[in-house]
XYZ file of C-alpha atoms in Angstrom:
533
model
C 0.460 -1.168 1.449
C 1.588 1.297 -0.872
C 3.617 4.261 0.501
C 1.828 7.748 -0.198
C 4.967 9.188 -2.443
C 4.211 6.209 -4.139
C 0.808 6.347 -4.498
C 1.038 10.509 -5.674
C 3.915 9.538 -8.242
C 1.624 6.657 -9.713
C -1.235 9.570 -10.087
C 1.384 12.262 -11.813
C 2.476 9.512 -13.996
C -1.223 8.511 -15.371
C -1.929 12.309 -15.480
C 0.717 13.381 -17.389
C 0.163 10.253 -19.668
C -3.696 10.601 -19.968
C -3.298 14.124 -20.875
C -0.202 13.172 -23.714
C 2.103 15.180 -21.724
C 4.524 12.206 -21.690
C 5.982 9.026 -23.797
C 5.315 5.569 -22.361
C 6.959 2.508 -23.838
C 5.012 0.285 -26.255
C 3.263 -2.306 -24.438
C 2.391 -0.638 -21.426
C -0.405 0.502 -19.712
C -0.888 3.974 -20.428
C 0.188 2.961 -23.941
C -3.176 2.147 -24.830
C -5.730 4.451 -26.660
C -7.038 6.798 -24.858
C -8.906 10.368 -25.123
C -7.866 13.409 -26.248
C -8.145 16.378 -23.947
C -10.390 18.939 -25.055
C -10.538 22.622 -24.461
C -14.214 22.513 -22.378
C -12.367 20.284 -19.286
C -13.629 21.527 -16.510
C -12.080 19.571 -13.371
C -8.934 17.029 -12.547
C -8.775 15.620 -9.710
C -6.580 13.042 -7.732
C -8.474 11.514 -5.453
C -8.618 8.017 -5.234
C -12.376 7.714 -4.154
C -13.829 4.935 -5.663
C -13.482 1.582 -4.202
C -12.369 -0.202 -6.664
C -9.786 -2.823 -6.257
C -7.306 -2.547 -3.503
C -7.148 0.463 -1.312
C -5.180 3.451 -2.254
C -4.766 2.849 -5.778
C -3.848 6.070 -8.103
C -7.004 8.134 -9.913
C -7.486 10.432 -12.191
C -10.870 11.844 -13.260
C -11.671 14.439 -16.056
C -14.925 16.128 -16.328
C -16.531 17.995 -19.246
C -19.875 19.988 -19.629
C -21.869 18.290 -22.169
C -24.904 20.965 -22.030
C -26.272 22.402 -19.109
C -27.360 19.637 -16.938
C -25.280 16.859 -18.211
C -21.749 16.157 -17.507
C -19.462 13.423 -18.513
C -16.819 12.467 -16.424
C -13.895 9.376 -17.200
C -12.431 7.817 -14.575
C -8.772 5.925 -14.613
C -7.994 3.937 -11.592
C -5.002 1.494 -10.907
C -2.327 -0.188 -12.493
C -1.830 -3.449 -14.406
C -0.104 -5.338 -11.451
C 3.279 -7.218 -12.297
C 1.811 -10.205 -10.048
C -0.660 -10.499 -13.196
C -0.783 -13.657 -15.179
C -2.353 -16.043 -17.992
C -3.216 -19.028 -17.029
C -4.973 -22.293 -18.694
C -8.474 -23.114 -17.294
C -9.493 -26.918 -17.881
C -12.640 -26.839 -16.662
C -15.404 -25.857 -14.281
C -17.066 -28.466 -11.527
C -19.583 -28.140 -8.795
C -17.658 -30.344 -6.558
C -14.510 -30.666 -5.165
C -14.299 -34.366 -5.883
C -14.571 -33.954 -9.614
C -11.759 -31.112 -9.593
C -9.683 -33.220 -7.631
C -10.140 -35.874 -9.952
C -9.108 -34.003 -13.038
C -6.177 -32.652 -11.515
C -4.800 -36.117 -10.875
C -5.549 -37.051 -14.200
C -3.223 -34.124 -15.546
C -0.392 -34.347 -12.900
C 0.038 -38.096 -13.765
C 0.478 -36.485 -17.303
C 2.735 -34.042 -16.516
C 1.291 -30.972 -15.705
C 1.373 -28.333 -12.845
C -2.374 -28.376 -12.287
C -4.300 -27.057 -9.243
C -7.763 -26.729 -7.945
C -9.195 -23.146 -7.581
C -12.271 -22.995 -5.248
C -14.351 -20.329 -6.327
C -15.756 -18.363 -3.334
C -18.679 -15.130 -3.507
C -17.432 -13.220 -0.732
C -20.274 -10.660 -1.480
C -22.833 -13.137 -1.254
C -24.652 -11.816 1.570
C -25.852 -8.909 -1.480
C -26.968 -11.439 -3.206
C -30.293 -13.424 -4.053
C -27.497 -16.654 -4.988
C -26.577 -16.767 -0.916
C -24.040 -19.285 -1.630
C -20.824 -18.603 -0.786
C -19.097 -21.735 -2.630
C -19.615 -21.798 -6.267
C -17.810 -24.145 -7.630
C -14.314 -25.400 -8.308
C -12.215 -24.447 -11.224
C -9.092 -26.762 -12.735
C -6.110 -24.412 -13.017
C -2.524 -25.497 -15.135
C 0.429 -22.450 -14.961
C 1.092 -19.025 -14.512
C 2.560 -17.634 -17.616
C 3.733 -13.904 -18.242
C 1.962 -13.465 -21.663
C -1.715 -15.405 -23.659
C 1.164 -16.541 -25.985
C 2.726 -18.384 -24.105
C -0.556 -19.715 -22.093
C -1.858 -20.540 -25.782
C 1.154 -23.010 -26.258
C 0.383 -24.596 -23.042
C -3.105 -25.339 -24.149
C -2.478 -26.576 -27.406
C -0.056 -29.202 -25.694
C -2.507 -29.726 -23.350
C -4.794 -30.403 -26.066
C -2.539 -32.802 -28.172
C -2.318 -35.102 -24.481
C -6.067 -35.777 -24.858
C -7.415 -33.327 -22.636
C -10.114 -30.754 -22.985
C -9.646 -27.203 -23.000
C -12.059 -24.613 -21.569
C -9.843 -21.046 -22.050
C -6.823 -19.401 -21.580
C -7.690 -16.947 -18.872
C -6.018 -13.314 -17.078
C -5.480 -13.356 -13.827
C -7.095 -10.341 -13.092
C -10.489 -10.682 -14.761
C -11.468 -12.904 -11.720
C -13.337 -10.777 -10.214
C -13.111 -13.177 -6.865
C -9.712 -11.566 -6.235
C -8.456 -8.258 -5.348
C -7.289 -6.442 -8.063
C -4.866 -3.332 -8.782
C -6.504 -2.777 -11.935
C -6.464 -1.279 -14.235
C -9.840 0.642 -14.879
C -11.483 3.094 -16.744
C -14.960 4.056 -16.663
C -17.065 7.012 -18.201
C -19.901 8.420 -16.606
C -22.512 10.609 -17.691
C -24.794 12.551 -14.771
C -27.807 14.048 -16.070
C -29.831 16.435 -13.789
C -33.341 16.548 -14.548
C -34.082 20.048 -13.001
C -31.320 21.486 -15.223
C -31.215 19.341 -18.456
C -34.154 21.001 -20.433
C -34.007 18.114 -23.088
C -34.812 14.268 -22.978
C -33.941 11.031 -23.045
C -35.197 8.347 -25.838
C -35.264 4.705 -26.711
C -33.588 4.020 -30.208
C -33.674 1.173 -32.159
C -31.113 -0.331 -34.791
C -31.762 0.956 -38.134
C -35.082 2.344 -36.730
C -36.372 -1.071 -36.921
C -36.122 -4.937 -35.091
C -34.336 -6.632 -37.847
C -30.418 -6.245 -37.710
C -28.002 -4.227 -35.623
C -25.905 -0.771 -35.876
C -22.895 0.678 -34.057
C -24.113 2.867 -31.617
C -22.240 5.944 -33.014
C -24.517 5.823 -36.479
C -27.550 5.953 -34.589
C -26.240 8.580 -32.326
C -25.991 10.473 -35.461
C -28.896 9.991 -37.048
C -31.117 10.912 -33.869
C -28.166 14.506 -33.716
C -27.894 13.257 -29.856
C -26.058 14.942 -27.582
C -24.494 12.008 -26.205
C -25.725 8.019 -25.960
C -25.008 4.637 -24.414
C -25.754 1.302 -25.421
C -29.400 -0.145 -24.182
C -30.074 -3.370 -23.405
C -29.744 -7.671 -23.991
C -30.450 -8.428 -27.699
C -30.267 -11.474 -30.498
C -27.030 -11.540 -32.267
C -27.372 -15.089 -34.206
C -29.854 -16.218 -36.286
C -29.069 -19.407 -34.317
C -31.292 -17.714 -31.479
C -33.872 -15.773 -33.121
C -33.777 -12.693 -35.261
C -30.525 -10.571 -34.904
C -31.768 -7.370 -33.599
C -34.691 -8.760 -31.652
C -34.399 -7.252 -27.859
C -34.061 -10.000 -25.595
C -36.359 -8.670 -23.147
C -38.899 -5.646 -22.983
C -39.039 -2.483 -24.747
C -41.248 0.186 -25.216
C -40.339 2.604 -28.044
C -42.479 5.953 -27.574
C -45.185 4.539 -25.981
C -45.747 1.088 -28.476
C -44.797 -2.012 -27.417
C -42.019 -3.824 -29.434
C -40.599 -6.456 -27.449
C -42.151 -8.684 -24.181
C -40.271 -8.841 -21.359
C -38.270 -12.054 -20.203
C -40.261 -12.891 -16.904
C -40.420 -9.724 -14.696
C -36.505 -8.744 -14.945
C -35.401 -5.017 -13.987
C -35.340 -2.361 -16.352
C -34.827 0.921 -17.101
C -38.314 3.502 -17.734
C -37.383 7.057 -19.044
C -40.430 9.171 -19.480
C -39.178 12.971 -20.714
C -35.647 13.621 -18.896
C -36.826 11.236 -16.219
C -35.925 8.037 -15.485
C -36.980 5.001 -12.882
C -35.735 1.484 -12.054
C -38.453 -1.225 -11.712
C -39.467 -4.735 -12.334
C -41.295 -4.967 -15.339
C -43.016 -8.032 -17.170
C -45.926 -7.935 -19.898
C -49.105 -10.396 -20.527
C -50.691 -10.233 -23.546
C -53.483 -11.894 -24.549
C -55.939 -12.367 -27.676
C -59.444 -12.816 -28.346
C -61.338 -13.859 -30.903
C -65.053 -12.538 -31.957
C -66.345 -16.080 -30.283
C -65.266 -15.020 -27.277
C -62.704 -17.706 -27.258
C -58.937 -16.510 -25.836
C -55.616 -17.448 -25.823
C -51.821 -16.024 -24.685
C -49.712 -14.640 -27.443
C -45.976 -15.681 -26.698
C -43.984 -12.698 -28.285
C -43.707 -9.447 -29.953
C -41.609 -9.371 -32.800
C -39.773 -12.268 -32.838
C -39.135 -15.444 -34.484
C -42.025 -18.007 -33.607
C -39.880 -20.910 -31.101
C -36.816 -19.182 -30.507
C -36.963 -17.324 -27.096
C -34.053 -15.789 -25.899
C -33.270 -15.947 -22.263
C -36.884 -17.913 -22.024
C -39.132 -16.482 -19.297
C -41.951 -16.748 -21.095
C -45.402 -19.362 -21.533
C -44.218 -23.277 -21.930
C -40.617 -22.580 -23.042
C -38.423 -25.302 -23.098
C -36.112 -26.114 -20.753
C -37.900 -23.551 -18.636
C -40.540 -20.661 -18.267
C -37.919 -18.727 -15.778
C -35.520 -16.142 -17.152
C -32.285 -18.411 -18.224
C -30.046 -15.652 -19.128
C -28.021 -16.340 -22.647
C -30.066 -19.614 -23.247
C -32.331 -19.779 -25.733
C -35.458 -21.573 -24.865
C -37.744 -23.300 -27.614
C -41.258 -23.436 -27.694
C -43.165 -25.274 -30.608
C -46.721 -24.094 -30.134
C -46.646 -20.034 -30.539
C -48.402 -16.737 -31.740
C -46.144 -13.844 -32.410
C -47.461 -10.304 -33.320
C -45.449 -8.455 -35.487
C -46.142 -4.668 -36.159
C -44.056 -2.453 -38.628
C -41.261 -2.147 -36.037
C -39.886 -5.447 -37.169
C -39.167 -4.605 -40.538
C -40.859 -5.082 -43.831
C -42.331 -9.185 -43.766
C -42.188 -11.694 -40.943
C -39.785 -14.547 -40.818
C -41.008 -17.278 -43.645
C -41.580 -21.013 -42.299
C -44.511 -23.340 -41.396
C -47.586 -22.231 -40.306
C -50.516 -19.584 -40.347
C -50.880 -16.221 -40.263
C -53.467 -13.728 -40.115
C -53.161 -9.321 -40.974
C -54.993 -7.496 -39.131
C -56.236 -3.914 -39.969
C -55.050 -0.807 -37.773
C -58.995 -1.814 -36.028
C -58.087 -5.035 -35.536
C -60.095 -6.264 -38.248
C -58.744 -9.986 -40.214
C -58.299 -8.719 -43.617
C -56.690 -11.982 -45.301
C -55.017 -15.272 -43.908
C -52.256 -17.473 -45.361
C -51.128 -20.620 -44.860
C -47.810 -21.079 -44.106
C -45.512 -17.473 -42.964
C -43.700 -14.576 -44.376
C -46.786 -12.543 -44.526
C -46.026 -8.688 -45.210
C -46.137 -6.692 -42.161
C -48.563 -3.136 -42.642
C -47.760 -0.179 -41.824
C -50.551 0.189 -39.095
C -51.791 -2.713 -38.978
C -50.273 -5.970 -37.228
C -49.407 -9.568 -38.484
C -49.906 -12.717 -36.076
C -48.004 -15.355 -37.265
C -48.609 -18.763 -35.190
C -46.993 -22.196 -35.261
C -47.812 -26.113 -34.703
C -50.945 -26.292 -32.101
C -50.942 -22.389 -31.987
C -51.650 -22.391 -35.826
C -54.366 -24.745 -35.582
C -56.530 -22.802 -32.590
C -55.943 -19.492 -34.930
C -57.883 -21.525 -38.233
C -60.406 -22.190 -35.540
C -61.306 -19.142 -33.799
C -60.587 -16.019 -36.299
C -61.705 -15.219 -39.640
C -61.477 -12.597 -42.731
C -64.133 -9.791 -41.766
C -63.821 -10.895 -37.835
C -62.699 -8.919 -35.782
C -60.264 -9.697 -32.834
C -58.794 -8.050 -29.437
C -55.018 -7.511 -29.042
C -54.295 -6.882 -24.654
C -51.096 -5.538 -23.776
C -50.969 -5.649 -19.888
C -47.717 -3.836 -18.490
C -47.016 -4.539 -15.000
C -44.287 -2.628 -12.978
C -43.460 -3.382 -9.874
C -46.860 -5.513 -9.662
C -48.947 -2.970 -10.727
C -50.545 -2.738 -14.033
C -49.596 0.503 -15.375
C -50.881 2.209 -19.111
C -48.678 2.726 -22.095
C -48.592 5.975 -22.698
C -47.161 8.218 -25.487
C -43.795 9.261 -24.439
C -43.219 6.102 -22.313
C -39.688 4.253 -23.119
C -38.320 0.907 -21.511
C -35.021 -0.744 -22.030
C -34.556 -4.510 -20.569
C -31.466 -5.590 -19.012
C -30.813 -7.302 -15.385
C -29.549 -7.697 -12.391
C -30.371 -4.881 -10.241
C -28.111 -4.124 -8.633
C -29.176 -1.362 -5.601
C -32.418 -1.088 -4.125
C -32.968 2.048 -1.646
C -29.257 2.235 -1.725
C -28.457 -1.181 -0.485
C -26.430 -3.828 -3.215
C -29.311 -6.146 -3.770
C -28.023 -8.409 -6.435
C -30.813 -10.246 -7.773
C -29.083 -12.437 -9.915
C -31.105 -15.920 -9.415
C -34.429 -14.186 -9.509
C -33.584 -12.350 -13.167
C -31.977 -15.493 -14.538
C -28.005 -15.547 -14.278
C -27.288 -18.021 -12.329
C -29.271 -20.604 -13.869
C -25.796 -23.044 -13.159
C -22.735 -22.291 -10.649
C -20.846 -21.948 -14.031
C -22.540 -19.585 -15.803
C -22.855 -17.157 -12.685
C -18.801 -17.456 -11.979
C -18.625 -16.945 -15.694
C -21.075 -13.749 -16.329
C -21.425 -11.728 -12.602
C -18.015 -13.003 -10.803
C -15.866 -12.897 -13.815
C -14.559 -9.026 -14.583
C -16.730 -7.670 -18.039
C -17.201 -4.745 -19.792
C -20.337 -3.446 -18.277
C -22.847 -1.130 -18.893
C -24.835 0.398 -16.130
C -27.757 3.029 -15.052
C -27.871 4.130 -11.852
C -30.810 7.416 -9.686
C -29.017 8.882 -7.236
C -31.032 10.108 -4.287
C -31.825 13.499 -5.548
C -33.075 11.639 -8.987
C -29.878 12.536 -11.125
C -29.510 9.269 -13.871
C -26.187 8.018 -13.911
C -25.263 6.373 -17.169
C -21.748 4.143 -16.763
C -19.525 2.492 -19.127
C -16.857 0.221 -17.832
C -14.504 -0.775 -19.731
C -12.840 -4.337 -19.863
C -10.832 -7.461 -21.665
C -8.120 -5.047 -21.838
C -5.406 -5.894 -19.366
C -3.156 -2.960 -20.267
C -6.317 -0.462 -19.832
C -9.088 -1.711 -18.580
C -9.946 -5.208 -16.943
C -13.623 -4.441 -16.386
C -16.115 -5.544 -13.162
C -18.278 -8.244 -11.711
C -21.286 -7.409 -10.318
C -20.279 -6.877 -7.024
C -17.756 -4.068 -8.002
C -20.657 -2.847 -10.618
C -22.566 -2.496 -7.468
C -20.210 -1.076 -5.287
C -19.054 1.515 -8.407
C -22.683 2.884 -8.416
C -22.653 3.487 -4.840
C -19.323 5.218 -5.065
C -20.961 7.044 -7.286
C -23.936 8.410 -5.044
C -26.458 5.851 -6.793
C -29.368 4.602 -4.641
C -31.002 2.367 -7.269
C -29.320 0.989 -10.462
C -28.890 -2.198 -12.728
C -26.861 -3.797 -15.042
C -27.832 -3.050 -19.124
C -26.208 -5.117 -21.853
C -22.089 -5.344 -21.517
C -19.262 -7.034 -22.693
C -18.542 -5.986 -26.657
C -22.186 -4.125 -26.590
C -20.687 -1.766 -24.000
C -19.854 1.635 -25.771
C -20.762 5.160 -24.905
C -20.527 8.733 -27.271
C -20.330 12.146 -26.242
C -20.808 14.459 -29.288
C -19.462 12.979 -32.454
C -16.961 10.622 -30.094
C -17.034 6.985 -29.005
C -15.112 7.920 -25.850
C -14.539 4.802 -24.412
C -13.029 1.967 -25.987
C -15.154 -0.771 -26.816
C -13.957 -4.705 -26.127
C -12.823 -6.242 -29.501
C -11.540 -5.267 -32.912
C -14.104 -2.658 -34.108
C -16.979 -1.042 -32.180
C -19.969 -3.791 -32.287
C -23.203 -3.497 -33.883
C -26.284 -3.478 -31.714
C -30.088 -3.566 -31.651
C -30.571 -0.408 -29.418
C -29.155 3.087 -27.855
C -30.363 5.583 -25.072
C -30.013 9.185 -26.391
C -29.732 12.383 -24.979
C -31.808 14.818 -27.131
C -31.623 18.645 -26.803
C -35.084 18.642 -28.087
């Protein structure tokens, strides 16, 4: 328990250091980058209010007026704890009895290994409702990733595999001191005379851009990252969305089973589950699913979808296959679809076949559509459409169950869990697809991230978070339990999880203002903006 002198020096000391009142030594926490204060600050405050972490950690928060209705606000909680350490992670079982195992293997060897059981407290809020994960092989505690590094290499040379070297403190299992920062921005609908949009990389699917170009080119007032996408041509198209979107009322992307995500219509926005059936039928009356929107035919990131392979439920960061497809591509893609076997057919902005071509890499009109099929898919498209025929393109939206119209104006971003439903932490991270194996749920929603988040408070202000993380000198970053918990703190009563990790970035003005995990600020496949006009 920390004493309260403590506790207030701890806040003057971050205050005076956020605000570059004071030098810190290199190294350091509050050595790290941080923001310059601006003339237009509006509010400091000291109270520790969020509940992240242990209990009466140090906080400062800054707020600034944006335009009237909008606010951003950063948030600096905790301390990097002097209990921290690195540590080398040998692997992850689902039983005891192969942990155990393992760690007698490297103890006869030498080593200082122990078992870790991996326990969801929270797992009450979740759809998982297993409180034992899993059990992870532990060997050290070292004071820096150099040192843990050497460890692992000798490791290594012994004959052993390595998973990681890992901090401490991004297990988001224990309690933490921190530290965090996170930036908020609250819009208020009844004030904010302006709107928010769905942006796209390079205002089209194919390839990615920082976040603070497209900011520019849309003259936003401020932006955050959007949701999941396709960063290797390994799992599609770089730049396809990995999930639903809607971009102004047209389609662009189906939706990875019925996952939450985020609908902004004018300065409005909603949380809901949303999932997409679409359909095609030829001039014989003769019908059949199409797979995808804009994507490359077999490659389905995060799966959800018709016959994928391993599985038609969301996987999250797996990419299913699926030999036997029709994709529809439309001038959001980019200028010609992806070249390979099969058959394709263009279709006039009626819907009318004007030419067909064996094999793909047809080019895409401007408004018309291409649908590009592959191995049984390719033969059933010979059969049943023709040039001069005319076919029927069905895009069914369904949210929350209920088929709803795409309408001019209408914008969706994908991304998953949700986290809060009528202000309760309802993690639904089975349902949506991340916790498709103990590991990859301690490894994604335990483990501490970057995150990005949207949250409605009760009074329908949209709350757009960045958390910062991978940082252990600034920020560590959250699981989903804290992500939840943050969001409440914040007066959220519905909210999810968008894309995270190095995606995570938000800008205010002409700013990045948080501080984006890795070397340079990433490029990705889509933004939400907040226009003046």
């Amino acid at each position: 328990m920390f004493k309260k002198s403590t506790v207030l020096g701890l806040a003057v000391m971050l205050a005076l250091s956020y605000f570059g009142l004071t030098s810190v030594a290199e190294g350091s926490p509050e050595s790290q980058p941080r923001l310059t204060a601006k003339p237009h600050v509006t509010e400091t405050t000291t109270l520790p209010n969020l509940s992240l972490g242990k209990r009466h950690l140090p906080e400062i928060r800054k707020s600034t007026h944006v335009t009237t209705g909008v606010t951003h606000t950063e948030i600096v909680r905790g301390y990097e704890s002097h209990k921290a350490f690195y540590t080398v992670e040998m692997g992850f079982f689902d039983t005891g009895r192969e942990a155990r195992k393992l760690r007698k293997a490297l103890r006869k060897s030498g080593y200082k290994a122990k078992v870790l059981p991996v326990r969801d407290r929270g797992f009450k809020d979740t759809d998982v409702r297993e409180k034992f994960i899993g059990y992870a092989v532990q060997v050290g505690e070292y004071p820096s990733e150099r040192a843990a590094n050497a460890m692992a290499e000798k490791i290594r040379n012994s004959g052993f595999v390595v998973s990681r070297v890992v901090y401490s403190e991004y297990d988001g299992t224990r309690k933490s001191t921190g530290p965090w920062r996170v930036h908020v921005l609250e819009i208020d609908p009844d004030q904010f005379s302006g709107r928010l949009q769905l942006g796209i990389a390079r205002d089209q699917i194919e390839g990615n851009e920082p976040l603070s170009t497209m900011a520019v080119r849309h003259r936003a007032l401020a932006a955050v990252n959007g949701g999941y996408f396709v960063m290797s041509s390994r799992d599609g198209t770089p730049g396809d969305l990995a999930g639903i979107s809607v971009l102004d009322g047209k389609l662009i992307s189906e939706s990875v089973g019925e996952r939450t995500s985020l609908i902004l219509e004018g300065n409005r926005a909603s949380i809901a589950e949303v999932g997409t059936m679409l359909t095609l039928e030829g001039e014989n009356g003769n019908s059949r699913v199409v797979d995808g929107i804009n994507r490359s035919p077999g490659l389905i990131r995060s799966c959800g979808g018709v016959d994928d392979v391993p599985s038609e439920l969301p996987m999250h960061d797996m990419t299913c296959t699926d030999d036997d497809e029709i994709i529809q591509f439309n001038a959001a893609y980019g200028d010609k679809t992806p070249p390979g076997d099969g058959y394709e057919i263009v279709l006039d902005g009626e819907g009318v076949v004007t030419r067909t071509n064996e094999g793909r890499g047809s080019d895409i009109p401007e408004f018309g559509t291409v649908l590009s099929a592959t191995g049984d898919a390719a033969d059933w498209l010979r059969q049943n459409t023709a040039v001069g025929e005319r076919v029927i393109l069905t895009h069914d939206l369904y949210v929350d169950g209920e088929l709803t119209p795409i309408s001019p104006g209408l914008n969706i971003v994908n991304g998953g869990p949700r986290l809060l439903e009528n202000g309760q932490k309802t993690i639904l991270a089975e349902t949506e697809g991340f916790s498709w194996s103990p590991e990859f749920y301690y490894n994604f929603g335990l483990y501490r991230h970057p995150r990005t988040l949207a949250g409605i408070k009760e009074n329908g202000n949209i709350l757009f978070v960045t958390v910062d993380g991978r940082n252990p000198g600034s920020s560590i970053g959250v699981s989903f339990h804290e992500s939840a918990a943050l969001l409440q703190d914040l007066g959220a009563v519905e909210a999810m999880n968008l894309d995270g990790g190095g995606s995570t970035t938000m800008v205010v003005g002409d700013e990045v203002v948080n501080t984006p995990s890795g070397s340079a600020e990433r490029a990705i496949a889509d933004g939400i903006f907040i226009l003046d006009r």
